[in-house]
DNA sequence: TTGTAGGCGTTATCAC
DNA sequence: GTGATAACGCCTACAA
């Protein structure tokens, strides 16, 4: 069923049918009603792709996300559904593309959504502002609004929503110090693109105390309970004096908690423990895990809002930064 | 940049450019190379939507999923990324639509993907085979292959991948009985469409023991730790003799575990506890939770495979059923 | 080997 | 108020 079929049945031209479909003026009451009836009777369904071709707007948003299956990434996709809901409310739909984390895969994903003529793109997840990605955007999406979550590229059509992990970690350190801790450790999961940023926040936080607080960093911790356990064991051997641990992922922190409890170390009595993500996992372990909230949902919604501002011609913010918060629970 | 632009630059016709793009024979070596060079030089990007219009195939799959934000549904979307990856491998992309759970919302989502002229649809999540959905498919997607996960409709273009929850619960009961339990309880989360099916499995399992085993069912349990705690408290008041509990969601089971432990009841010493989902949560609590594995990833992949079979003209299975398994851990 | 013409389903422009 | 007609970008007979 096309508008031509309907037009023929109604004995009018396709233009009139189109006008009716789009609720435009310029068609007589009777004709309109006749067309409306036919439309309903024959279950006419508008071809959005054809409309997009003609209107040069697909009403779809490319959502790129980088999830490693099996790596406890469920938390990171929580925001996805809020985004989808918000976009749907405004008549946009999501073309979802899961990219790997390599530049090459990201570039391919960008070219894919570009070929599908999306109206906008959201780069969600652990992307980073690499030069390769930058060139891909310049090449494939020179005019298309792009919002990056947790990253930024200085291009006219690129917008950024950041989460200040440096400040967040600094805050985490301060928090532990206020709890009387002074020998801190930081566990960072492997393959984490923001490792450097997190580390810097941790070190900044420690530096402020000019020697009164020490900090040791373990990178490349496997993102699992076992990763947490193993690294905790290592830590206890190398730095048994440690009295405060921050883990860049809740799941690792819970592994650490497990191990410490098995070793008879009281948490938070002897050692304070803090995770990052504020995921559901933090509610389940015992004691419940204090965790740095990375504002998943908020940042994703902010990204959507920014994109909609651009698409609907409102003045958008090119860059916004969200601050992390501490969800205090029982491990500190 | 369209094929016409490229054609003009190369001094040839658009058809030749099209042939080159599609790797089709019938264009001279020199012309081909000239066109290839131009294509590259001007960063030509094929308009997939236009191609779709003419080829009547959008190379996109509509993925409908029903997630309630904030309701611990992360586990149910885990399979989504496996699906996306598998589809992408075969050149298809995902139009993601999160529907609510009401028929009306589902129908709207179906009409949306129909309007986008998707090549196939996957109904993932807790959908059910209602008559309203059936009519929507007949009306909007009469020719389009549809794969339902955890449900089935007897229409020529609808395929089903089921998970046998009845058998699963029966197996769960057997398992507990073999562990010496005989006074069982089942907690079902509210808004669960498969409540009846689960209940039936539970009751079937119990009936087999002809009076030697009893079972009580609590429905409408809130899908949260608190929901589990509250219902456990209720259960202990109403049926203190209970020695085995199955919860239709891991999160609820963990709430129950919490409460029992607080009451000084030993798990699994006095009471055996079993969840359903086999989610990450089951690994975190202590003791670790025995859980009925609903085969999330497997069923989603099976759905993709079925859909690809149809799309690529291989003989598909109209219905397949997967069986649940018990992931045994510390609570039984 | 190459080009022309028509079609995919819609919208927009301009006559009448 | 209504209807041709030409886009939109691509594909595919069919013709040359």
XYZ file of C-alpha atoms (C1' of nucleotides) in Angstrom:
696
model
C 0.000 0.000 0.000
C 1.525 3.254 -1.173
C 0.001 6.698 -1.316
C -0.583 6.054 -5.006
C -2.690 3.015 -4.280
C -4.735 4.973 -1.809
C -4.996 7.871 -4.235
C -6.339 5.612 -6.949
C -8.901 4.096 -4.606
C -10.036 7.539 -3.532
C -10.019 8.911 -7.040
C -7.646 11.692 -6.089
C -3.968 12.408 -6.591
C -1.131 11.197 -4.435
C -0.408 14.741 -3.302
C -3.733 14.955 -1.563
C -3.089 11.715 0.217
C 0.287 12.991 1.294
C -1.290 16.161 2.619
C -3.768 14.187 4.653
C -1.094 11.935 6.052
C 0.941 14.907 7.146
C -2.017 16.780 8.495
C -1.466 19.632 6.127
C -4.098 22.114 5.035
C -5.262 22.405 1.483
C -7.595 19.486 1.129
C -11.372 19.601 1.370
C -13.148 18.150 4.319
C -14.886 15.451 2.333
C -11.828 14.333 0.418
C -9.867 14.256 3.622
C -12.380 12.035 5.308
C -12.621 9.698 2.367
C -8.841 9.362 2.313
C -8.652 8.890 6.043
C -11.151 6.063 5.821
C -9.228 4.342 3.044
C -5.954 4.743 4.914
C -7.458 2.988 7.847
C -9.293 0.359 5.882
C -6.232 -0.778 3.949
C -3.865 -0.537 6.914
C -1.682 1.891 5.122
C 1.698 2.180 6.752
C 3.920 5.098 5.880
C 7.355 4.178 4.582
C 9.643 6.147 6.852
C 12.698 5.322 4.808
C 11.179 6.822 1.683
C 10.093 9.847 3.626
C 13.584 10.149 4.982
C 15.022 10.056 1.501
C 12.851 12.911 0.461
C 13.019 14.932 3.658
C 16.681 14.263 4.265
C 16.067 13.202 7.813
C 15.885 9.628 8.962
C 14.636 10.349 12.442
C 17.113 7.847 13.729
C 20.090 8.284 15.994
C 23.137 6.086 15.802
C 24.088 4.883 19.244
C 27.578 3.489 19.479
C 28.457 1.605 22.571
C 31.418 -0.523 23.460
C 30.540 -3.467 25.593
C 32.696 -6.466 26.192
C 30.343 -9.404 26.625
C 31.110 -11.397 29.704
C 32.995 -8.607 31.362
C 30.365 -7.499 33.827
C 29.422 -4.578 31.666
C 25.738 -4.775 32.450
C 25.963 -1.681 34.533
C 27.372 0.406 31.725
C 24.390 -0.243 29.506
C 21.825 0.692 32.074
C 21.690 4.226 30.729
C 21.015 2.964 27.229
C 17.366 2.367 27.933
C 16.831 5.742 29.443
C 18.354 7.221 26.312
C 16.159 5.153 24.061
C 13.076 6.190 25.968
C 13.934 9.855 25.849
C 14.721 9.773 22.141
C 11.550 7.845 21.370
C 9.527 10.504 23.147
C 10.819 12.961 20.599
C 10.202 10.766 17.585
C 13.730 9.466 17.149
C 14.780 5.865 17.152
C 18.014 4.126 17.943
C 20.279 2.316 15.594
C 22.382 0.400 18.055
C 25.927 -0.532 17.163
C 28.195 -2.288 19.570
C 31.742 -1.564 18.611
C 34.816 -3.096 20.033
C 37.309 -0.840 21.686
C 39.844 -0.653 18.906
C 40.005 2.431 16.741
C 39.426 0.372 13.642
C 36.161 -1.044 14.890
C 34.969 2.354 16.006
C 35.747 3.834 12.612
C 33.801 1.088 10.929
C 30.851 1.691 13.208
C 30.974 5.384 12.394
C 30.941 4.681 8.694
C 28.026 2.316 9.198
C 25.803 4.854 10.888
C 26.905 7.486 8.421
C 25.766 5.267 5.569
C 22.436 4.869 7.261
C 22.072 8.632 7.221
C 21.345 9.016 10.897
C 20.331 12.459 12.114
C 22.724 12.331 15.017
C 25.178 10.100 16.792
C 25.819 9.324 20.425
C 29.129 7.802 21.373
C 28.405 6.103 24.660
C 30.611 3.908 26.736
C 34.312 3.865 27.149
C 35.248 5.624 23.957
C 38.024 7.980 23.839
C 38.847 11.006 21.872
C 41.514 9.578 19.623
C 42.784 11.189 16.475
C 41.623 8.260 14.424
C 38.070 8.716 15.624
C 38.380 12.407 15.012
C 39.347 11.861 11.403
C 36.552 9.363 10.952
C 34.044 11.923 12.141
C 35.487 14.590 9.888
C 35.333 12.228 6.988
C 32.062 10.388 7.468
C 30.011 12.714 9.601
C 31.199 16.218 8.844
C 27.752 17.763 9.270
C 26.117 15.354 11.655
C 25.822 16.276 15.322
C 27.807 13.906 17.497
C 27.672 13.716 21.266
C 30.448 11.955 23.093
C 29.983 10.659 26.582
C 33.138 10.780 28.591
C 35.304 12.364 25.988
C 35.646 15.374 23.760
C 36.890 16.347 20.342
C 37.258 19.915 19.261
C 35.150 19.824 16.119
C 32.238 22.133 15.373
C 29.726 19.306 15.216
C 30.963 17.371 18.227
C 29.536 17.865 21.694
C 30.782 16.354 24.901
C 29.314 15.176 28.167
C 32.068 14.396 30.620
C 32.261 12.781 33.978
C 35.049 14.194 36.047
C 36.783 11.056 37.179
C 39.862 12.935 38.269
C 37.880 15.022 40.666
C 35.908 11.931 41.628
C 38.957 9.970 42.672
C 40.357 12.969 44.486
C 37.113 13.157 46.384
C 37.365 9.465 47.131
C 40.817 9.925 48.607
C 39.656 12.852 50.716
C 36.776 10.794 51.953
C 39.017 7.962 53.089
C 41.463 10.345 54.709
C 38.662 11.955 56.644
C 37.824 8.472 57.851
C 41.338 8.313 59.300
C 42.983 6.318 56.520
C 46.443 7.194 55.258
C 47.917 4.201 53.441
C 45.836 3.917 50.331
C 45.743 1.665 47.315
C 43.984 1.995 43.960
C 42.991 -0.958 41.764
C 42.324 -0.161 38.113
C 40.776 -2.681 35.769
C 42.628 -3.644 32.652
C 41.473 -2.299 29.309
C 40.130 0.786 30.957
C 40.630 3.756 28.734
C 40.332 6.238 31.546
C 43.057 4.554 33.598
C 45.351 7.555 33.367
C 42.645 9.956 34.427
C 41.671 7.902 37.418
C 45.249 7.475 38.451
C 45.855 11.189 38.235
C 42.879 11.919 40.465
C 44.135 9.438 43.001
C 47.623 10.876 42.954
C 46.393 14.459 43.116
C 44.325 13.577 46.118
C 47.287 12.031 47.847
C 49.711 14.805 46.952
C 47.523 17.316 48.768
C 48.457 15.721 52.065
C 52.171 16.275 51.453
C 53.539 13.003 52.664
C 50.997 12.326 55.355
C 49.161 9.963 53.017
C 50.694 7.364 50.733
C 49.225 5.644 47.754
C 50.050 2.641 45.639
C 48.401 1.831 42.296
C 47.710 -1.579 40.770
C 46.744 -1.464 37.139
C 45.580 -4.222 34.817
C 43.406 -5.829 37.429
C 41.088 -8.339 35.822
C 37.528 -7.091 35.873
C 36.061 -9.847 37.994
C 35.730 -11.097 41.537
C 38.807 -13.189 41.016
C 40.751 -10.199 39.757
C 39.905 -8.400 42.970
C 40.852 -11.370 45.110
C 44.167 -11.936 43.391
C 45.212 -8.336 43.556
C 44.150 -8.062 47.186
C 46.392 -11.009 47.970
C 49.251 -9.346 46.166
C 48.622 -6.108 47.975
C 48.603 -7.752 51.368
C 51.950 -9.293 50.603
C 53.538 -6.156 49.212
C 51.863 -3.522 51.362
C 50.321 -5.102 54.430
C 50.083 -1.681 56.044
C 47.359 -0.565 53.602
C 44.225 0.717 55.325
C 42.138 2.047 52.459
C 41.410 0.633 49.001
C 39.593 2.161 46.062
C 38.624 -0.066 43.149
C 37.706 1.385 39.782
C 34.927 -1.181 39.375
C 32.490 -2.439 42.001
C 32.926 -6.049 41.004
C 36.627 -5.891 41.770
C 35.937 -4.252 45.103
C 33.639 -7.087 46.030
C 36.359 -9.587 45.222
C 38.657 -7.633 47.480
C 36.057 -7.618 50.210
C 35.740 -11.381 49.933
C 39.420 -11.894 50.280
C 39.896 -9.502 53.170
C 37.084 -11.125 55.098
C 38.576 -14.535 54.502
C 41.877 -13.287 55.845
C 40.109 -12.136 58.962
C 40.558 -8.479 58.180
C 37.670 -6.351 59.296
C 36.033 -4.077 56.769
C 35.607 -1.241 57.532
C 37.227 -1.705 60.941
C 40.787 -2.244 59.760
C 40.511 -1.407 56.081
C 38.117 0.902 54.300
C 36.940 -0.152 50.863
C 35.372 1.855 48.064
C 34.130 0.805 44.627
C 33.244 2.771 41.542
C 30.006 2.670 39.519
C 27.492 2.496 42.296
C 26.009 -0.534 40.587
C 23.438 -2.934 41.969
C 26.278 -5.138 43.090
C 27.143 -2.592 45.754
C 23.811 -3.253 47.439
C 24.260 -6.976 47.607
C 27.540 -7.626 49.320
C 27.963 -7.433 53.057
C 28.658 -4.968 54.342
C 27.199 -2.973 51.487
C 29.813 -1.308 49.378
C 30.529 2.404 49.459
C 30.920 3.398 45.839
C 31.762 6.342 43.633
C 28.711 7.046 41.523
C 29.706 7.668 37.923
C 26.342 9.166 37.041
C 25.591 6.712 34.287
C 21.960 7.557 33.846
C 22.426 11.286 34.269
C 25.217 11.523 31.723
C 23.345 9.494 29.165
C 20.256 11.615 29.570
C 22.367 14.746 29.305
C 23.790 13.439 26.050
C 20.309 12.936 24.657
C 19.230 16.357 25.757
C 22.240 17.944 24.103
C 21.585 16.091 20.884
C 17.925 17.074 20.892
C 18.898 20.685 21.492
C 20.993 20.617 18.354
C 18.413 18.777 16.279
C 15.591 21.009 17.387
C 17.621 24.169 16.895
C 17.922 25.156 20.493
C 21.241 26.536 21.645
C 23.227 23.543 22.886
C 26.153 23.351 25.271
C 29.253 22.187 23.484
C 30.695 20.733 26.645
C 29.283 19.877 29.981
C 30.926 18.101 32.863
C 29.191 16.091 35.541
C 30.622 15.476 38.954
C 30.730 12.150 40.647
C 29.204 11.560 44.029
C 29.959 9.192 46.843
C 27.274 6.692 47.730
C 28.254 5.892 51.265
C 27.481 2.455 52.578
C 28.985 0.004 54.982
C 32.550 -0.543 53.795
C 33.952 2.828 54.847
C 28.377 12.950 -2.947
C 26.029 10.752 -4.952
C 26.788 8.269 -7.674
C 25.792 10.969 -10.122
C 28.427 13.321 -8.805
C 31.031 10.636 -9.090
C 29.779 9.705 -12.545
C 30.114 13.266 -13.741
C 33.638 13.549 -12.380
C 34.606 10.317 -14.072
C 32.869 11.203 -17.294
C 30.755 8.068 -17.179
C 27.171 7.236 -16.300
C 25.801 6.577 -12.881
C 25.128 2.946 -13.726
C 28.805 2.293 -14.141
C 29.482 3.801 -10.776
C 26.748 1.666 -9.291
C 28.265 -1.418 -10.861
C 31.631 -0.627 -9.417
C 30.202 0.003 -5.987
C 28.419 -3.309 -6.035
C 31.367 -5.172 -7.440
C 29.428 -6.217 -10.468
C 30.930 -7.227 -13.783
C 30.392 -5.315 -16.965
C 32.723 -2.378 -16.540
C 36.158 -2.013 -18.097
C 39.235 -2.285 -16.000
C 40.311 1.278 -16.627
C 36.916 2.822 -15.978
C 36.599 0.773 -12.831
C 39.890 1.977 -11.517
C 39.160 5.570 -12.345
C 35.841 5.345 -10.538
C 37.383 3.563 -7.581
C 39.930 6.341 -7.241
C 37.258 9.030 -7.347
C 35.113 7.161 -4.848
C 37.994 7.122 -2.470
C 39.143 10.644 -3.131
C 35.770 12.209 -2.475
C 34.956 9.977 0.488
C 31.853 8.724 -1.167
C 29.519 7.076 1.280
C 26.730 4.905 -0.007
C 23.255 5.889 1.110
C 21.940 2.653 2.545
C 18.459 4.030 2.954
C 18.206 4.864 -0.730
C 19.579 1.486 -1.629
C 17.057 -0.077 0.677
C 14.245 1.792 -1.002
C 15.195 0.419 -4.344
C 16.201 -3.053 -3.233
C 13.355 -3.398 -0.797
C 15.642 -4.496 1.978
C 16.843 -2.245 4.727
C 19.367 -4.641 6.193
C 18.082 -3.700 9.589
C 16.356 -5.789 12.207
C 13.891 -4.360 14.648
C 14.710 -5.496 18.161
C 11.905 -5.003 20.626
C 12.712 -5.391 24.243
C 10.785 -4.599 27.352
C 12.900 -3.289 30.140
C 11.662 -1.520 33.192
C 14.328 0.960 34.178
C 15.232 0.689 37.789
C 13.821 -2.780 38.151
C 17.033 -4.738 38.093
C 16.530 -5.732 34.509
C 20.187 -5.488 33.583
C 20.443 -9.207 33.401
C 17.722 -9.519 30.826
C 19.509 -7.284 28.371
C 22.781 -9.097 28.546
C 21.873 -11.154 25.502
C 21.164 -8.025 23.484
C 24.807 -7.430 22.760
C 25.426 -10.942 21.638
C 22.509 -10.556 19.269
C 23.798 -7.288 17.934
C 27.210 -8.765 17.330
C 25.854 -11.788 15.540
C 23.576 -9.715 13.339
C 26.339 -7.259 12.526
C 28.524 -10.123 11.365
C 25.914 -10.848 8.751
C 25.482 -7.271 7.618
C 22.355 -6.476 9.580
C 21.942 -3.724 12.099
C 19.655 -3.246 15.039
C 16.890 -0.787 15.423
C 16.361 -0.940 19.150
C 12.950 -0.209 20.588
C 12.237 -0.480 24.249
C 8.552 -1.026 24.714
C 6.653 -1.076 27.896
C 4.831 -4.212 28.843
C 1.340 -3.130 27.896
C -0.195 -4.390 24.697
C -0.719 -0.868 23.456
C 2.923 0.029 23.727
C 3.978 -3.186 22.053
C 1.616 -2.559 19.166
C 3.011 0.899 18.724
C 6.525 -0.461 18.680
C 5.540 -2.992 16.061
C 4.066 -0.319 13.884
C 7.214 1.741 14.310
C 9.564 -0.957 13.087
C 7.126 -1.834 10.335
C 7.235 1.752 9.133
C 10.981 1.585 9.048
C 10.719 -1.390 6.742
C 12.924 -3.668 8.777
C 13.858 -6.986 7.212
C 13.010 -8.893 10.368
C 11.913 -8.460 13.948
C 13.030 -10.009 17.183
C 10.721 -9.806 20.152
C 13.021 -10.214 23.099
C 12.284 -9.962 26.756
C 9.163 -10.713 28.650
C 6.696 -10.464 25.813
C 3.829 -12.719 25.592
C 1.784 -14.142 22.858
C -1.343 -12.064 23.266
C -4.056 -11.733 20.702
C -3.493 -8.032 20.445
C 0.123 -8.569 19.489
C -0.957 -11.247 17.078
C -3.287 -8.893 15.280
C -0.624 -6.205 15.204
C 1.756 -8.582 13.491
C -0.899 -9.656 11.018
C -1.673 -6.070 10.276
C 1.694 -4.373 10.252
C 4.130 -7.176 9.528
C 2.229 -9.746 7.510
C 5.249 -10.736 5.429
C 8.096 -9.910 7.752
C 9.819 -12.709 9.653
C 9.330 -12.324 13.379
C 11.113 -14.309 16.055
C 9.670 -14.333 19.530
C 11.788 -15.217 22.498
C 9.823 -16.933 25.187
C 6.553 -17.036 23.396
C 4.852 -18.243 20.278
C 2.116 -17.270 17.871
C 0.816 -19.586 15.229
C 1.346 -17.392 12.195
C 3.290 -18.394 9.086
C 5.869 -15.651 9.520
C 6.345 -16.007 13.256
C 9.046 -18.189 14.765
C 9.534 -18.971 18.406
C 12.410 -19.686 20.725
C 11.094 -20.851 24.039
C 12.585 -21.506 27.399
C 10.750 -24.226 29.210
C 10.088 -22.593 32.527
C 7.537 -25.173 33.502
C 10.039 -27.953 33.155
C 12.633 -25.709 34.782
C 10.613 -25.176 37.917
C 9.706 -28.836 38.067
C 13.386 -29.610 37.929
C 13.984 -27.071 40.670
C 11.447 -28.801 42.900
C 12.979 -32.203 42.217
C 16.360 -30.825 43.058
C 15.221 -29.510 46.422
C 13.393 -32.718 47.231
C 16.511 -34.712 46.494
C 18.232 -32.482 48.996
C 15.735 -33.671 51.563
C 13.343 -30.719 51.457
C 9.585 -31.217 51.511
C 7.915 -27.967 52.554
C 8.500 -25.660 49.648
C 7.626 -22.087 48.763
C 7.744 -20.186 45.488
C 8.113 -16.405 45.214
C 7.076 -14.870 41.904
C 7.830 -11.258 41.063
C 4.995 -8.967 40.195
C 4.421 -8.009 36.590
C 5.918 -11.236 35.435
C 4.093 -12.428 32.375
C 5.195 -15.995 32.806
C 3.863 -16.208 36.356
C 1.293 -18.828 35.421
C 3.840 -20.990 33.662
C 6.253 -20.889 36.538
C 3.544 -21.662 38.995
C 2.401 -24.612 36.975
C 5.907 -26.057 36.887
C 6.185 -25.685 40.613
C 2.843 -27.322 41.226
C 3.522 -30.128 38.777
C 6.764 -30.831 40.531
C 5.052 -31.005 43.875
C 2.125 -33.087 42.668
C 4.501 -35.833 41.595
C 5.272 -36.559 45.228
C 1.602 -37.215 46.044
C 1.352 -35.433 49.336
C 4.867 -36.063 50.557
C 5.827 -32.560 49.494
C 3.840 -29.384 50.005
C 4.137 -26.054 48.274
C 2.922 -22.540 48.835
C 3.097 -19.738 46.273
C 3.549 -16.009 46.860
C 2.869 -13.872 43.820
C 3.323 -10.159 43.286
C 6.598 -10.048 45.126
C 8.357 -6.757 44.454
C 11.401 -7.291 42.285
C 13.991 -6.054 44.741
C 15.952 -7.029 47.810
C 13.262 -5.485 49.932
C 10.585 -7.449 48.154
C 12.426 -10.632 49.026
C 12.901 -9.600 52.631
C 9.295 -8.629 53.143
C 7.916 -11.780 51.636
C 10.356 -13.919 53.587
C 9.102 -12.303 56.763
C 5.543 -13.019 55.738
C 6.405 -16.598 54.893
C 8.079 -17.204 58.222
C 4.989 -16.000 59.967
C 2.534 -17.951 57.859
C 4.566 -21.082 57.163
C 7.459 -21.351 59.585
C 7.871 -24.999 58.657
C 9.144 -24.111 55.148
C 12.493 -25.693 54.329
C 12.970 -24.823 50.677
C 12.360 -21.596 48.739
C 12.542 -20.888 45.026
C 12.493 -17.284 43.848
C 11.700 -16.404 40.252
C 14.378 -13.697 40.293
C 17.838 -13.828 41.829
C 17.532 -10.410 43.377
C 14.510 -11.495 45.368
C 16.312 -14.640 46.489
C 19.153 -12.537 47.798
C 16.725 -10.449 49.808
C 15.337 -13.651 51.240
C 18.836 -14.851 52.068
C 19.516 -11.615 53.900
C 16.433 -11.917 55.974
C 16.882 -15.577 56.841
C 20.439 -14.965 57.935
C 19.333 -12.082 60.102
C 16.764 -14.340 61.722
C 19.501 -16.804 62.532
C 18.248 -19.365 60.068
C 21.025 -21.310 58.430
C 21.106 -21.457 54.643
C 21.410 -24.129 53.400
C 21.460 -25.930 56.740
C 17.848 -25.334 57.703
C 16.431 -23.860 54.527
C 17.508 -24.369 50.928
C 17.266 -21.385 48.614
C 17.215 -21.176 44.845
C 17.032 -18.186 42.501
C 16.249 -17.896 38.837
C 18.312 -16.175 36.111
C 21.762 -17.264 37.100
C 22.790 -13.628 37.010
C 26.003 -12.089 38.270
C 24.235 -11.368 41.507
C 24.232 -15.062 42.300
C 28.018 -15.016 42.462
C 28.208 -12.180 44.892
C 26.078 -13.114 47.855
C 27.253 -15.464 50.563
C 26.813 -18.294 50.358
C 26.646 -18.054 46.586
C 23.189 -18.572 45.237
C 22.062 -21.728 43.476
C 20.051 -20.512 40.527
C 17.962 -21.750 37.636
C 19.723 -20.673 34.475
C 17.231 -19.251 31.990
C 19.667 -19.475 29.090
C 19.528 -15.808 28.246
C 22.459 -15.698 25.924
C 21.698 -19.011 24.274
C 18.087 -18.161 23.548
C 18.963 -14.776 22.119
C 21.576 -16.271 19.862
C 19.152 -18.952 18.794
C 16.658 -16.247 17.868
C 19.241 -14.532 15.700
C 20.179 -17.761 14.044
C 16.559 -18.543 13.281
C 16.023 -15.117 11.809
C 19.141 -15.374 9.669
C 18.017 -18.770 8.450
C 14.806 -17.241 7.198
C 16.467 -14.184 5.692
C 19.133 -16.207 3.968
C 16.667 -18.774 2.689
C 17.809 -21.682 4.767
C 15.154 -23.941 6.200
C 14.349 -22.522 9.644
C 12.808 -24.161 12.665
C 9.443 -22.653 13.427
C 9.719 -23.503 17.066
C 12.548 -24.522 19.273
C 12.553 -24.974 23.004
C 15.526 -24.625 25.289
C 15.761 -26.283 28.639
C 16.853 -24.587 31.791
C 19.720 -25.831 33.866
C 20.542 -25.632 37.511
C 23.658 -23.733 38.440
C 24.373 -25.258 41.810
C 26.103 -23.110 44.380
C 26.107 -22.717 48.098
C 22.488 -22.117 49.074
C 21.201 -25.636 48.476
C 31.471 -2.333 -22.088
C 28.447 1.453 -21.439
C 24.304 4.429 -21.146
C 19.228 5.334 -20.918
C 14.982 5.049 -18.675
C 12.036 3.759 -15.204
C 11.042 2.549 -10.549
C 11.302 2.329 -5.193
C 7.610 5.682 -1.832
C 7.565 10.043 -0.254
C 7.609 15.243 -0.190
C 7.706 19.849 -2.255
C 6.908 23.220 -5.879
C 4.146 25.136 -8.869
C 0.492 25.513 -11.809
C -4.518 25.446 -12.440
C -8.637 22.711 -3.146
C -6.271 19.825 -6.347
C -3.024 17.625 -9.399
C 1.174 17.231 -12.330
C 6.019 17.048 -12.003
C 10.410 16.875 -10.267
C 13.319 15.761 -6.784
C 15.696 12.397 -2.979
C 19.878 8.444 -4.153
C 20.140 4.147 -5.681
C 19.274 -0.195 -8.587
C 18.207 -2.782 -12.744
C 16.363 -4.113 -17.004
C 16.997 -3.100 -21.544
C 19.129 -0.912 -25.403
C 23.023 0.595 -27.879
